[in-house]
Amino acid sequence: MVHNHYLRSVCLILLTLLSAVVAFSTPRPAAAAASSVSPTAEDNTYLNKEQLEFSIAYLNEHHKTDVLLPFVKAFSDLGTTAIKKNAWIGGSYQIIDASITDITQDELCLDASIKQGEKIKTESVKVHLDSDPVPGMLRTYPTLPPCNPMHLNHASKLPIDNFVRRMNRLCNIVKAYSATGKMIQLGVQMGGKRVGKLNDDMYLNQVPHNRFVRKYFYDMASEAALDATILCS
């Protein structure tokens, strides 16, 4: 009896050692080994390639005047410089153009064109996505509380939705209210969680009224959703 117990113990020890040797000698896949050491460049990106390229192109083409130029004036040191220089001679320092060159998890990277007298130069600036206006612009653009990261993650963990919500805060600060709806549509189009998108009929086809009455209720729901989104953005 003691002999059998001893044999079982020896067998268990041998099996344990054999399993350890097999596990140690089994090669890991190269991809798994690499990912455990450091994340890939793609894992580090904020928006994916399609979202990044489309967002940059869309903002540069459609929102230079109402969004990008006010962003540079309100949230970068160029706005402070413009206030100081124009205090002596009005219009001597003008920010005449702005284009986005990159979007990161924290910042918008922009190239701004400045006109001083007859000279035009380009300066690179960065606008933090949770910016407050520079001191000289606070009277023109009163600030708003930054978006709570916990609330953002609760609403959607998708980077495109995170970007849109933070952009809408900046748009509201510079009073570009009409651009906020376009930002929401950008998020919907670029694969966001589709928060704020109304269904085509919202089951109103089941309502026993003609289509004019159904459209009336649909329009009311659309306006209410838009108002709520703007107020909560």
PDB file of C-alpha atoms in Angstrom:
ATOM      1  CA  MET A   1       0.000   0.000   0.000  1.00  0.00           C
ATOM      2  CA  VAL A   2       2.808   2.356   0.932  1.00  0.00           C
ATOM      3  CA  HIS A   3       4.681   1.264  -2.154  1.00  0.00           C
ATOM      4  CA  ASN A   4       1.733   2.134  -4.441  1.00  0.00           C
ATOM      5  CA  HIS A   5       1.340   5.534  -2.797  1.00  0.00           C
ATOM      6  CA  TYR A   6       5.040   6.210  -3.341  1.00  0.00           C
ATOM      7  CA  LEU A   7       4.780   5.260  -7.043  1.00  0.00           C
ATOM      8  CA  ARG A   8       1.792   7.581  -7.549  1.00  0.00           C
ATOM      9  CA  SER A   9       3.711  10.465  -5.981  1.00  0.00           C
ATOM     10  CA  VAL A  10       6.730   9.856  -8.203  1.00  0.00           C
ATOM     11  CA  CYS A  11       4.514   9.694 -11.316  1.00  0.00           C
ATOM     12  CA  LEU A  12       2.820  12.992 -10.421  1.00  0.00           C
ATOM     13  CA  ILE A  13       6.195  14.692  -9.955  1.00  0.00           C
ATOM     14  CA  LEU A  14       7.439  13.354 -13.303  1.00  0.00           C
ATOM     15  CA  LEU A  15       4.275  14.500 -15.109  1.00  0.00           C
ATOM     16  CA  THR A  16       4.606  17.976 -13.591  1.00  0.00           C
ATOM     17  CA  LEU A  17       8.237  18.251 -14.686  1.00  0.00           C
ATOM     18  CA  LEU A  18       7.376  16.992 -18.178  1.00  0.00           C
ATOM     19  CA  SER A  19       4.591  19.570 -18.560  1.00  0.00           C
ATOM     20  CA  ALA A  20       6.940  22.350 -17.489  1.00  0.00           C
ATOM     21  CA  VAL A  21       9.582  21.265 -20.001  1.00  0.00           C
ATOM     22  CA  VAL A  22       7.040  21.105 -22.843  1.00  0.00           C
ATOM     23  CA  ALA A  23       5.614  24.518 -21.984  1.00  0.00           C
ATOM     24  CA  PHE A  24       9.060  26.078 -21.772  1.00  0.00           C
ATOM     25  CA  SER A  25      10.287  24.554 -25.024  1.00  0.00           C
ATOM     26  CA  THR A  26       7.171  25.365 -27.083  1.00  0.00           C
ATOM     27  CA  PRO A  27       7.942  28.467 -29.201  1.00  0.00           C
ATOM     28  CA  ARG A  28       5.522  31.381 -28.974  1.00  0.00           C
ATOM     29  CA  PRO A  29       4.092  32.875 -32.184  1.00  0.00           C
ATOM     30  CA  ALA A  30       6.144  35.870 -33.293  1.00  0.00           C
ATOM     31  CA  ALA A  31       3.115  38.178 -33.369  1.00  0.00           C
ATOM     32  CA  ALA A  32       2.108  37.286 -29.823  1.00  0.00           C
ATOM     33  CA  ALA A  33       5.652  37.768 -28.561  1.00  0.00           C
ATOM     34  CA  ALA A  34       5.950  41.132 -30.267  1.00  0.00           C
ATOM     35  CA  SER A  35       2.591  42.375 -28.957  1.00  0.00           C
ATOM     36  CA  SER A  36       3.522  41.472 -25.392  1.00  0.00           C
ATOM     37  CA  VAL A  37       6.646  43.617 -25.618  1.00  0.00           C
ATOM     38  CA  SER A  38       5.218  46.722 -27.173  1.00  0.00           C
ATOM     39  CA  PRO A  39       1.979  47.680 -28.928  1.00  0.00           C
ATOM     40  CA  THR A  40       2.030  48.194 -32.651  1.00  0.00           C
ATOM     41  CA  ALA A  41       1.840  51.635 -34.227  1.00  0.00           C
ATOM     42  CA  GLU A  42      -1.764  50.925 -35.209  1.00  0.00           C
ATOM     43  CA  ASP A  43      -2.697  50.257 -31.567  1.00  0.00           C
ATOM     44  CA  ASN A  44      -1.319  53.682 -30.636  1.00  0.00           C
ATOM     45  CA  THR A  45      -3.415  55.632 -33.128  1.00  0.00           C
ATOM     46  CA  TYR A  46      -6.447  57.644 -32.034  1.00  0.00           C
ATOM     47  CA  LEU A  47      -8.550  57.577 -35.186  1.00  0.00           C
ATOM     48  CA  ASN A  48      -8.040  54.885 -37.792  1.00  0.00           C
ATOM     49  CA  LYS A  49      -6.555  55.833 -41.155  1.00  0.00           C
ATOM     50  CA  GLU A  50      -9.889  56.342 -42.928  1.00  0.00           C
ATOM     51  CA  GLN A  51     -11.368  58.386 -40.083  1.00  0.00           C
ATOM     52  CA  LEU A  52      -8.227  60.511 -39.781  1.00  0.00           C
ATOM     53  CA  GLU A  53      -7.924  61.287 -43.497  1.00  0.00           C
ATOM     54  CA  PHE A  54     -11.631  62.007 -43.941  1.00  0.00           C
ATOM     55  CA  SER A  55     -11.878  64.196 -40.817  1.00  0.00           C
ATOM     56  CA  ILE A  56      -8.865  66.289 -41.838  1.00  0.00           C
ATOM     57  CA  ALA A  57     -10.106  66.704 -45.424  1.00  0.00           C
ATOM     58  CA  TYR A  58     -13.667  67.509 -44.327  1.00  0.00           C
ATOM     59  CA  LEU A  59     -12.684  70.108 -41.726  1.00  0.00           C
ATOM     60  CA  ASN A  60     -10.168  71.762 -44.051  1.00  0.00           C
ATOM     61  CA  GLU A  61     -12.678  71.984 -46.896  1.00  0.00           C
ATOM     62  CA  HIS A  62     -15.862  72.955 -45.069  1.00  0.00           C
ATOM     63  CA  HIS A  63     -15.003  74.488 -41.687  1.00  0.00           C
ATOM     64  CA  LYS A  64     -12.010  76.808 -42.048  1.00  0.00           C
ATOM     65  CA  THR A  65     -13.936  80.017 -41.447  1.00  0.00           C
ATOM     66  CA  ASP A  66     -16.377  78.982 -38.733  1.00  0.00           C
ATOM     67  CA  VAL A  67     -14.234  76.446 -36.825  1.00  0.00           C
ATOM     68  CA  LEU A  68     -10.509  76.315 -37.593  1.00  0.00           C
ATOM     69  CA  LEU A  69      -9.752  80.051 -37.660  1.00  0.00           C
ATOM     70  CA  PRO A  70     -11.651  80.704 -34.399  1.00  0.00           C
ATOM     71  CA  PHE A  71      -9.872  77.706 -32.843  1.00  0.00           C
ATOM     72  CA  VAL A  72      -6.461  79.211 -33.631  1.00  0.00           C
ATOM     73  CA  LYS A  73      -7.508  82.621 -32.300  1.00  0.00           C
ATOM     74  CA  ALA A  74      -9.220  81.326 -29.167  1.00  0.00           C
ATOM     75  CA  PHE A  75      -7.037  78.407 -28.098  1.00  0.00           C
ATOM     76  CA  SER A  76      -3.464  79.167 -29.217  1.00  0.00           C
ATOM     77  CA  ASP A  77      -0.795  81.717 -28.370  1.00  0.00           C
ATOM     78  CA  LEU A  78      -1.327  83.296 -31.794  1.00  0.00           C
ATOM     79  CA  GLY A  79      -4.597  84.689 -30.455  1.00  0.00           C
ATOM     80  CA  THR A  80      -2.743  86.359 -27.584  1.00  0.00           C
ATOM     81  CA  THR A  81      -0.131  87.737 -29.989  1.00  0.00           C
ATOM     82  CA  ALA A  82      -2.859  89.131 -32.259  1.00  0.00           C
ATOM     83  CA  ILE A  83      -4.504  90.952 -29.345  1.00  0.00           C
ATOM     84  CA  LYS A  84      -1.230  92.559 -28.250  1.00  0.00           C
ATOM     85  CA  LYS A  85      -0.105  93.650 -31.713  1.00  0.00           C
ATOM     86  CA  ASN A  86      -3.516  94.901 -32.825  1.00  0.00           C
ATOM     87  CA  ALA A  87      -3.853  96.949 -29.641  1.00  0.00           C
ATOM     88  CA  TRP A  88      -1.244  99.340 -31.105  1.00  0.00           C
ATOM     89  CA  ILE A  89      -2.241  99.239 -34.761  1.00  0.00           C
ATOM     90  CA  GLY A  90      -5.571  97.627 -35.600  1.00  0.00           C
ATOM     91  CA  GLY A  91      -5.331  94.949 -38.269  1.00  0.00           C
ATOM     92  CA  SER A  92      -1.534  94.850 -38.273  1.00  0.00           C
ATOM     93  CA  TYR A  93      -1.521  91.166 -37.287  1.00  0.00           C
ATOM     94  CA  GLN A  94      -4.127  88.971 -38.960  1.00  0.00           C
ATOM     95  CA  ILE A  95      -4.642  85.204 -38.842  1.00  0.00           C
ATOM     96  CA  ILE A  96      -5.963  84.692 -42.352  1.00  0.00           C
ATOM     97  CA  ASP A  97      -5.975  80.915 -42.810  1.00  0.00           C
ATOM     98  CA  ALA A  98      -5.733  77.662 -40.856  1.00  0.00           C
ATOM     99  CA  SER A  99      -5.502  74.026 -41.917  1.00  0.00           C
ATOM    100  CA  ILE A 100      -5.371  70.823 -39.892  1.00  0.00           C
ATOM    101  CA  THR A 101      -2.323  68.659 -40.543  1.00  0.00           C
ATOM    102  CA  ASP A 102      -2.899  65.942 -37.936  1.00  0.00           C
ATOM    103  CA  ILE A 103      -5.256  64.802 -35.179  1.00  0.00           C
ATOM    104  CA  THR A 104      -3.902  62.999 -32.115  1.00  0.00           C
ATOM    105  CA  GLN A 105      -5.577  61.732 -28.967  1.00  0.00           C
ATOM    106  CA  ASP A 106      -4.879  65.058 -27.277  1.00  0.00           C
ATOM    107  CA  GLU A 107      -4.427  67.725 -29.945  1.00  0.00           C
ATOM    108  CA  LEU A 108      -5.290  69.230 -33.283  1.00  0.00           C
ATOM    109  CA  CYS A 109      -2.129  70.113 -35.214  1.00  0.00           C
ATOM    110  CA  LEU A 110      -2.643  73.107 -37.495  1.00  0.00           C
ATOM    111  CA  ASP A 111      -0.737  75.320 -39.893  1.00  0.00           C
ATOM    112  CA  ALA A 112      -1.835  78.941 -39.540  1.00  0.00           C
ATOM    113  CA  SER A 113      -1.128  81.711 -42.047  1.00  0.00           C
ATOM    114  CA  ILE A 114      -0.393  85.110 -40.498  1.00  0.00           C
ATOM    115  CA  LYS A 115      -0.330  88.405 -42.346  1.00  0.00           C
ATOM    116  CA  GLN A 116       1.835  91.173 -40.888  1.00  0.00           C
ATOM    117  CA  GLY A 117       1.850  94.213 -43.113  1.00  0.00           C
ATOM    118  CA  GLU A 118       2.699  92.891 -46.570  1.00  0.00           C
ATOM    119  CA  LYS A 119       4.354  89.716 -45.296  1.00  0.00           C
ATOM    120  CA  ILE A 120       2.604  86.359 -44.946  1.00  0.00           C
ATOM    121  CA  LYS A 121       4.149  83.567 -42.911  1.00  0.00           C
ATOM    122  CA  THR A 122       3.014  80.134 -41.752  1.00  0.00           C
ATOM    123  CA  GLU A 123       3.280  78.927 -38.176  1.00  0.00           C
ATOM    124  CA  SER A 124       2.497  75.491 -36.752  1.00  0.00           C
ATOM    125  CA  VAL A 125       0.277  75.465 -33.681  1.00  0.00           C
ATOM    126  CA  LYS A 126      -1.393  72.837 -31.536  1.00  0.00           C
ATOM    127  CA  VAL A 127      -4.851  73.097 -30.009  1.00  0.00           C
ATOM    128  CA  HIS A 128      -5.598  70.729 -27.151  1.00  0.00           C
ATOM    129  CA  LEU A 129      -8.938  68.958 -27.521  1.00  0.00           C
ATOM    130  CA  ASP A 130      -9.779  69.957 -23.932  1.00  0.00           C
ATOM    131  CA  SER A 131      -8.558  73.559 -24.306  1.00  0.00           C
ATOM    132  CA  ASP A 132      -9.802  76.633 -22.534  1.00  0.00           C
ATOM    133  CA  PRO A 133      -9.534  79.966 -24.365  1.00  0.00           C
ATOM    134  CA  VAL A 134      -6.312  81.922 -23.860  1.00  0.00           C
ATOM    135  CA  PRO A 135      -6.692  84.711 -21.249  1.00  0.00           C
ATOM    136  CA  GLY A 136      -7.184  87.495 -23.783  1.00  0.00           C
ATOM    137  CA  MET A 137     -10.072  85.636 -25.443  1.00  0.00           C
ATOM    138  CA  LEU A 138     -12.077  84.650 -22.371  1.00  0.00           C
ATOM    139  CA  ARG A 139     -14.392  87.660 -22.650  1.00  0.00           C
ATOM    140  CA  THR A 140     -15.150  86.912 -26.292  1.00  0.00           C
ATOM    141  CA  TYR A 141     -15.336  83.147 -25.831  1.00  0.00           C
ATOM    142  CA  PRO A 142     -16.438  82.167 -22.285  1.00  0.00           C
ATOM    143  CA  THR A 143     -15.203  78.678 -21.519  1.00  0.00           C
ATOM    144  CA  LEU A 144     -17.182  75.521 -20.780  1.00  0.00           C
ATOM    145  CA  PRO A 145     -16.317  72.614 -18.460  1.00  0.00           C
ATOM    146  CA  PRO A 146     -14.235  69.919 -20.177  1.00  0.00           C
ATOM    147  CA  CYS A 147     -15.931  66.655 -21.112  1.00  0.00           C
ATOM    148  CA  ASN A 148     -15.736  64.169 -18.250  1.00  0.00           C
ATOM    149  CA  PRO A 149     -13.720  61.132 -19.486  1.00  0.00           C
ATOM    150  CA  MET A 150     -15.964  58.775 -17.486  1.00  0.00           C
ATOM    151  CA  HIS A 151     -19.054  60.178 -19.180  1.00  0.00           C
ATOM    152  CA  LEU A 152     -17.385  59.934 -22.579  1.00  0.00           C
ATOM    153  CA  ASN A 153     -16.460  56.289 -22.047  1.00  0.00           C
ATOM    154  CA  HIS A 154     -19.920  55.493 -20.715  1.00  0.00           C
ATOM    155  CA  ALA A 155     -21.564  56.971 -23.813  1.00  0.00           C
ATOM    156  CA  SER A 156     -19.146  55.311 -26.244  1.00  0.00           C
ATOM    157  CA  LYS A 157     -15.642  53.907 -26.056  1.00  0.00           C
ATOM    158  CA  LEU A 158     -15.080  54.512 -29.784  1.00  0.00           C
ATOM    159  CA  PRO A 159     -12.350  57.117 -30.507  1.00  0.00           C
ATOM    160  CA  ILE A 160     -14.402  58.824 -33.255  1.00  0.00           C
ATOM    161  CA  ASP A 161     -17.226  59.504 -30.772  1.00  0.00           C
ATOM    162  CA  ASN A 162     -14.704  60.767 -28.217  1.00  0.00           C
ATOM    163  CA  PHE A 163     -13.269  63.131 -30.848  1.00  0.00           C
ATOM    164  CA  VAL A 164     -16.699  64.428 -31.892  1.00  0.00           C
ATOM    165  CA  ARG A 165     -17.823  65.168 -28.328  1.00  0.00           C
ATOM    166  CA  ARG A 166     -14.636  67.089 -27.525  1.00  0.00           C
ATOM    167  CA  MET A 167     -14.796  68.958 -30.844  1.00  0.00           C
ATOM    168  CA  ASN A 168     -18.386  69.958 -30.111  1.00  0.00           C
ATOM    169  CA  ARG A 169     -17.320  71.488 -26.801  1.00  0.00           C
ATOM    170  CA  LEU A 170     -14.708  73.606 -28.610  1.00  0.00           C
ATOM    171  CA  CYS A 171     -17.252  74.538 -31.298  1.00  0.00           C
ATOM    172  CA  ASN A 172     -19.724  75.686 -28.647  1.00  0.00           C
ATOM    173  CA  ILE A 173     -17.044  77.807 -26.964  1.00  0.00           C
ATOM    174  CA  VAL A 174     -16.263  79.671 -30.212  1.00  0.00           C
ATOM    175  CA  LYS A 175     -20.024  79.924 -30.925  1.00  0.00           C
ATOM    176  CA  ALA A 176     -19.863  77.707 -34.018  1.00  0.00           C
ATOM    177  CA  TYR A 177     -23.202  76.193 -33.049  1.00  0.00           C
ATOM    178  CA  SER A 178     -24.218  75.170 -36.555  1.00  0.00           C
ATOM    179  CA  ALA A 179     -21.051  73.072 -36.879  1.00  0.00           C
ATOM    180  CA  THR A 180     -21.984  70.809 -33.958  1.00  0.00           C
ATOM    181  CA  GLY A 181     -24.619  68.971 -35.968  1.00  0.00           C
ATOM    182  CA  LYS A 182     -22.080  68.449 -38.759  1.00  0.00           C
ATOM    183  CA  MET A 183     -19.641  66.987 -36.220  1.00  0.00           C
ATOM    184  CA  ILE A 184     -22.300  64.535 -35.029  1.00  0.00           C
ATOM    185  CA  GLN A 185     -22.992  63.528 -38.628  1.00  0.00           C
ATOM    186  CA  LEU A 186     -19.245  63.053 -39.132  1.00  0.00           C
ATOM    187  CA  GLY A 187     -19.174  60.612 -36.216  1.00  0.00           C
ATOM    188  CA  VAL A 188     -22.181  58.700 -37.553  1.00  0.00           C
ATOM    189  CA  GLN A 189     -20.680  58.514 -41.035  1.00  0.00           C
ATOM    190  CA  MET A 190     -17.251  57.414 -39.792  1.00  0.00           C
ATOM    191  CA  GLY A 191     -18.422  54.399 -37.802  1.00  0.00           C
ATOM    192  CA  GLY A 192     -19.351  55.876 -34.446  1.00  0.00           C
ATOM    193  CA  LYS A 193     -21.959  54.463 -32.090  1.00  0.00           C
ATOM    194  CA  ARG A 194     -24.609  56.428 -34.010  1.00  0.00           C
ATOM    195  CA  VAL A 195     -25.690  58.341 -30.923  1.00  0.00           C
ATOM    196  CA  GLY A 196     -28.048  61.081 -32.070  1.00  0.00           C
ATOM    197  CA  LYS A 197     -29.144  59.311 -35.269  1.00  0.00           C
ATOM    198  CA  LEU A 198     -32.892  58.901 -35.480  1.00  0.00           C
ATOM    199  CA  ASN A 199     -34.357  55.852 -37.163  1.00  0.00           C
ATOM    200  CA  ASP A 200     -35.996  56.514 -40.504  1.00  0.00           C
ATOM    201  CA  ASP A 201     -39.565  56.087 -39.254  1.00  0.00           C
ATOM    202  CA  MET A 202     -39.310  55.433 -35.479  1.00  0.00           C
ATOM    203  CA  TYR A 203     -42.288  53.065 -35.912  1.00  0.00           C
ATOM    204  CA  LEU A 204     -44.471  56.034 -36.819  1.00  0.00           C
ATOM    205  CA  ASN A 205     -45.840  53.988 -39.714  1.00  0.00           C
ATOM    206  CA  GLN A 206     -47.828  52.136 -37.050  1.00  0.00           C
ATOM    207  CA  VAL A 207     -49.528  55.368 -35.953  1.00  0.00           C
ATOM    208  CA  PRO A 208     -53.106  55.531 -37.341  1.00  0.00           C
ATOM    209  CA  HIS A 209     -52.687  58.974 -38.920  1.00  0.00           C
ATOM    210  CA  ASN A 210     -51.780  60.237 -42.368  1.00  0.00           C
ATOM    211  CA  ARG A 211     -48.172  60.888 -43.366  1.00  0.00           C
ATOM    212  CA  PHE A 212     -48.417  64.639 -42.735  1.00  0.00           C
ATOM    213  CA  VAL A 213     -49.264  64.046 -39.068  1.00  0.00           C
ATOM    214  CA  ARG A 214     -46.486  61.446 -38.803  1.00  0.00           C
ATOM    215  CA  LYS A 215     -43.987  63.898 -40.340  1.00  0.00           C
ATOM    216  CA  TYR A 216     -45.072  66.539 -37.836  1.00  0.00           C
ATOM    217  CA  PHE A 217     -44.209  64.251 -34.916  1.00  0.00           C
ATOM    218  CA  TYR A 218     -40.980  63.134 -36.574  1.00  0.00           C
ATOM    219  CA  ASP A 219     -39.864  66.758 -37.047  1.00  0.00           C
ATOM    220  CA  MET A 220     -40.625  67.489 -33.399  1.00  0.00           C
ATOM    221  CA  ALA A 221     -38.548  64.476 -32.319  1.00  0.00           C
ATOM    222  CA  SER A 222     -35.681  65.578 -34.593  1.00  0.00           C
ATOM    223  CA  GLU A 223     -35.637  69.091 -33.163  1.00  0.00           C
ATOM    224  CA  ALA A 224     -35.788  67.773 -29.593  1.00  0.00           C
ATOM    225  CA  ALA A 225     -32.896  65.360 -30.237  1.00  0.00           C
ATOM    226  CA  LEU A 226     -30.804  68.117 -31.830  1.00  0.00           C
ATOM    227  CA  ASP A 227     -31.499  70.568 -28.981  1.00  0.00           C
ATOM    228  CA  ALA A 228     -30.607  67.937 -26.385  1.00  0.00           C
ATOM    229  CA  THR A 229     -27.405  67.014 -28.200  1.00  0.00           C
ATOM    230  CA  ILE A 230     -26.264  70.644 -28.452  1.00  0.00           C
ATOM    231  CA  LEU A 231     -27.055  71.341 -24.798  1.00  0.00           C
ATOM    232  CA  CYS A 232     -25.268  68.190 -23.616  1.00  0.00           C
ATOM    233  CA  SER A 233     -22.249  68.441 -25.921  1.00  0.00           C
TER     234      SER A 233
END
